[in-house]
XYZ file of C-alpha atoms in Angstrom:
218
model
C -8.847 -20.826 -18.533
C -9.231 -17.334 -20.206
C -8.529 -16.910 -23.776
C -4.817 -15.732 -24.686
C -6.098 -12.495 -26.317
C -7.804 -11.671 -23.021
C -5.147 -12.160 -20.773
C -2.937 -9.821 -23.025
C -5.248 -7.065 -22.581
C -5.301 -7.401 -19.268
C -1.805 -7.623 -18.903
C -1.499 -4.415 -20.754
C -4.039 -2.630 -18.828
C -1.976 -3.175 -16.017
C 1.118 -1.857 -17.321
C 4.438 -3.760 -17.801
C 5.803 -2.145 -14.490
C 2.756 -4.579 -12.309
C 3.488 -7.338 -14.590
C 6.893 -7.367 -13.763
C 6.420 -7.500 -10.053
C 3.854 -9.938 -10.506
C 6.502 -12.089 -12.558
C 9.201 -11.360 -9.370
C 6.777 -12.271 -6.968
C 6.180 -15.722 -8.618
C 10.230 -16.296 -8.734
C 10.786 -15.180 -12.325
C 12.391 -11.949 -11.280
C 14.489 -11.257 -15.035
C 12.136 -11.261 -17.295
C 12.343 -7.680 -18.197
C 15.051 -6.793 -21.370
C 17.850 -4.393 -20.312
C 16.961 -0.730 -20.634
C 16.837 1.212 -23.856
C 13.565 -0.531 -25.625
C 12.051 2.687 -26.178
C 8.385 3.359 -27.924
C 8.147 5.714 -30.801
C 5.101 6.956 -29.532
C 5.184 7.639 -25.552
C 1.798 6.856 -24.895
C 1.584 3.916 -27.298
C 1.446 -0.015 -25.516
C 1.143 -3.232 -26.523
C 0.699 -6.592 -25.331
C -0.154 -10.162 -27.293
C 1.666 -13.317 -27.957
C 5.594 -13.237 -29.899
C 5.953 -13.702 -33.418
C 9.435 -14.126 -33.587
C 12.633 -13.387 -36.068
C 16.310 -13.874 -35.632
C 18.322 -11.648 -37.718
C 21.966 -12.830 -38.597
C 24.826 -10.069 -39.907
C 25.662 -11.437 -43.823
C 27.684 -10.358 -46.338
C 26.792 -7.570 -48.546
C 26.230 -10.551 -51.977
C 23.618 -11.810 -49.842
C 21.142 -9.229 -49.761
C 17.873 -9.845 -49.221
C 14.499 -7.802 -47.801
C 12.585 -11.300 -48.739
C 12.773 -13.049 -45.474
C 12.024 -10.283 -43.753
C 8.570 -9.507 -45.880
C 7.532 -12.991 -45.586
C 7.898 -12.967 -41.424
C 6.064 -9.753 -41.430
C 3.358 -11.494 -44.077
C 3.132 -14.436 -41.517
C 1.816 -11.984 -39.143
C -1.681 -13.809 -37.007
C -3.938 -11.018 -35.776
C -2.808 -9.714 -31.960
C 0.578 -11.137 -32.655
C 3.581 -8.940 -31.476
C 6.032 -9.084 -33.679
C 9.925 -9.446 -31.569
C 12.946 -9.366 -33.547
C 16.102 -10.448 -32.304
C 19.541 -9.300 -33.105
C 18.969 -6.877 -35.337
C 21.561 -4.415 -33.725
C 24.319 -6.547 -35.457
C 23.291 -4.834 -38.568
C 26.599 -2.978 -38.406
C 24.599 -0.813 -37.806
C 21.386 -0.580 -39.989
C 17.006 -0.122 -39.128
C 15.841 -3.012 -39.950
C 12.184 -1.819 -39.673
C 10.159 1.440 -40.945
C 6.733 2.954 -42.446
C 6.660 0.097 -44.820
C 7.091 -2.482 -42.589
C 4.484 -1.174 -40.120
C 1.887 -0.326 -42.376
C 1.906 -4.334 -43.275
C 2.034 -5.061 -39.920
C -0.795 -3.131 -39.215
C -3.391 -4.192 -41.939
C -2.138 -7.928 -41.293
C -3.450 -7.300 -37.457
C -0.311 -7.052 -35.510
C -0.206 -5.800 -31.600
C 3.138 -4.226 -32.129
C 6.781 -4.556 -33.124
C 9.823 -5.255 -30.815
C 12.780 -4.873 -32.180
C 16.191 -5.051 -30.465
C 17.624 -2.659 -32.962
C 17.413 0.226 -35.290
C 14.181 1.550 -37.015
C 13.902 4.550 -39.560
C 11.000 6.881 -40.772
C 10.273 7.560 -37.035
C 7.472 10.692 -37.306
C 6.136 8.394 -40.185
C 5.433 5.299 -37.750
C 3.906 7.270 -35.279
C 1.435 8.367 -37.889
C 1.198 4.162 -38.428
C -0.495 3.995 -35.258
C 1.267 0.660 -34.552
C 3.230 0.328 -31.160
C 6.938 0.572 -31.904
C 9.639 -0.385 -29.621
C 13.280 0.019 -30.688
C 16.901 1.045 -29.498
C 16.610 4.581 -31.524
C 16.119 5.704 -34.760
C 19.083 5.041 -37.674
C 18.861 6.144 -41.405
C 20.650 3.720 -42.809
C 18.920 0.331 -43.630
C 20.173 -3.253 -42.904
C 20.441 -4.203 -46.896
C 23.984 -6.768 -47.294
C 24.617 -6.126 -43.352
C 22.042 -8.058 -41.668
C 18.727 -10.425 -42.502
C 16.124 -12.758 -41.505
C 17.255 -16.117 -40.788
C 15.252 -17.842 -38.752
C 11.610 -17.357 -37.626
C 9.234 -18.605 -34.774
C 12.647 -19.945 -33.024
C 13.857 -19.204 -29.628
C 15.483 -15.518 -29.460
C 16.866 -13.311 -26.575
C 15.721 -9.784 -26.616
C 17.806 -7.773 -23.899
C 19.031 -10.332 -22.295
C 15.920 -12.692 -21.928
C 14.727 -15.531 -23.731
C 11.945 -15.338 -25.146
C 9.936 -18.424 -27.472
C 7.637 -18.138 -29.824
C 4.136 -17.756 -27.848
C 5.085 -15.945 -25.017
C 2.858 -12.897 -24.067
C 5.050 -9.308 -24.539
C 3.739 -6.751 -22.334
C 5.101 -3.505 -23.572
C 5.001 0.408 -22.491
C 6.879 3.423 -21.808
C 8.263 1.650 -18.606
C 9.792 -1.040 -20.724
C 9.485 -4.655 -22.159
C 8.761 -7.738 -20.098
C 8.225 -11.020 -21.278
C 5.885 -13.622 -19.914
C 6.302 -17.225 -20.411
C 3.133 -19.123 -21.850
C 2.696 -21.632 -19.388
C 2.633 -18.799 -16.830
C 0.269 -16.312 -18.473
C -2.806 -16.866 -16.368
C -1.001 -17.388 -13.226
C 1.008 -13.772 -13.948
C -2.128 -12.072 -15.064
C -4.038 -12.957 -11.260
C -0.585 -11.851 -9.549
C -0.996 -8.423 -11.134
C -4.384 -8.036 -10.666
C -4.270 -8.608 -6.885
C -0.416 -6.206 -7.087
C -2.529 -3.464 -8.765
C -5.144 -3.760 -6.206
C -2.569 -3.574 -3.571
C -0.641 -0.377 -5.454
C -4.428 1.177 -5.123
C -4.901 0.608 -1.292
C -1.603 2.768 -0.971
C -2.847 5.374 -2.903
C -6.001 5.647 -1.297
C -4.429 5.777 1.959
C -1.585 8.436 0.304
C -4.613 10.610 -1.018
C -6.372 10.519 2.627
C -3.230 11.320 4.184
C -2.407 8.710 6.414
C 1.093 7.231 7.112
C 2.986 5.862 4.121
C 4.901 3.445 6.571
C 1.849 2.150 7.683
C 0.376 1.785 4.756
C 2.846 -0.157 3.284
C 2.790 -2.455 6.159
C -0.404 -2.982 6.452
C -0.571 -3.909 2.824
C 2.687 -5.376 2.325
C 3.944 -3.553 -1.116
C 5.193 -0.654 -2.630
């Protein structure tokens, strides 16, 4: 069985666009959050087993940035760290330089966050993959906090536990079940080398109709 980490790289060689297919063609066909998980950085990708958060909206006596630090602190290198619910932060960013500048020297893959981030040129400088719902100045201080970590979460409309491989690009975010990853990773290998017979056949010319049924995909 190949090791987790190499799997993830694989899976993000491919792109999240072939591991999605991959996931459809093994019956798993919504595994891909709802659109608007954007990365700060257009070229930037990630992929690596969730590290997961659950933010909860609070009153403003309860203010806290502690949970959060501590999640981010709990970071394992490769980990990609996917935080749920933090759009209830009425609204609020619940992530920014500081936060990815841990993340970064603790060994982190990248940051999913269904949500609002802040300090958006500054992140890109980070160099760690960001995905978010936009950019939002004000922070999530007595609107919203960490309340649960490594606990099931659903990040645009798919459930996601702690473990799963994220495979994350400018195409989107798609979520592959642990139990499934090597399975997913040969679907997508043998899609990708499907997606290349087309394009051979594209560049020589040849019938696109043909193509596609000699090789069954598209």
């Amino acid at each position: 069985m190949p090791h987790a980490e190499t799997v993830a790289d694989r899976l993000r060689e491919l792109g999240s666009s072939i591991v999605a297919d991959a996931l459809r063609d093994l019956g798993r066909r919504s595994q891909t959050a709802a659109h608007g998980l954007r990365p700060v950085v257009l070229e930037h990708a990630c992929a690596g087993p969730a590290r997961t958060a659950r933010f909860e909206p609070v009153p403003e006596a309860d203010a806290d940035f502690l949970p959060l630090a501590a999640f981010i602190d709990s970071c394992e290198p490769g980990d990609v760290l996917v935080l749920d619910r933090a759009a209830e932060a009425s609204p609020g960013s619940v992530w920014g330089e500081i936060c990815s500048t841990t993340a970064i020297q603790r060994g982190a893959a990248g940051v999913v966050v269904d949500g609002f981030m802040r300090d958006e040129l500054r992140l890109g400088a980070v160099g760690l993959p960001v995905f978010s719902r936009g950019a939002f100045p004000q922070d999530c201080l007595g609107r919203s906090m960490v309340r649960a970590t490594q606990v099931t979460v659903e990040i645009g409309g798919v459930t996601v536990e702690p473990g799963d491989l994220v495979v994350a690009d400018v195409d989107g975010v798609v979520f592959v079940p642990a139990a499934m990853a090597d399975d997913v990773a040969a679907a997508a290998q043998e899609k990708h080398a499907a997606e290349q017979a087309l394009i051979e056949a594209a560049r020589a010319g040849g019938s696109l109709r043909d193509a596609v049924a000699r090789v069954g995909t598209l």
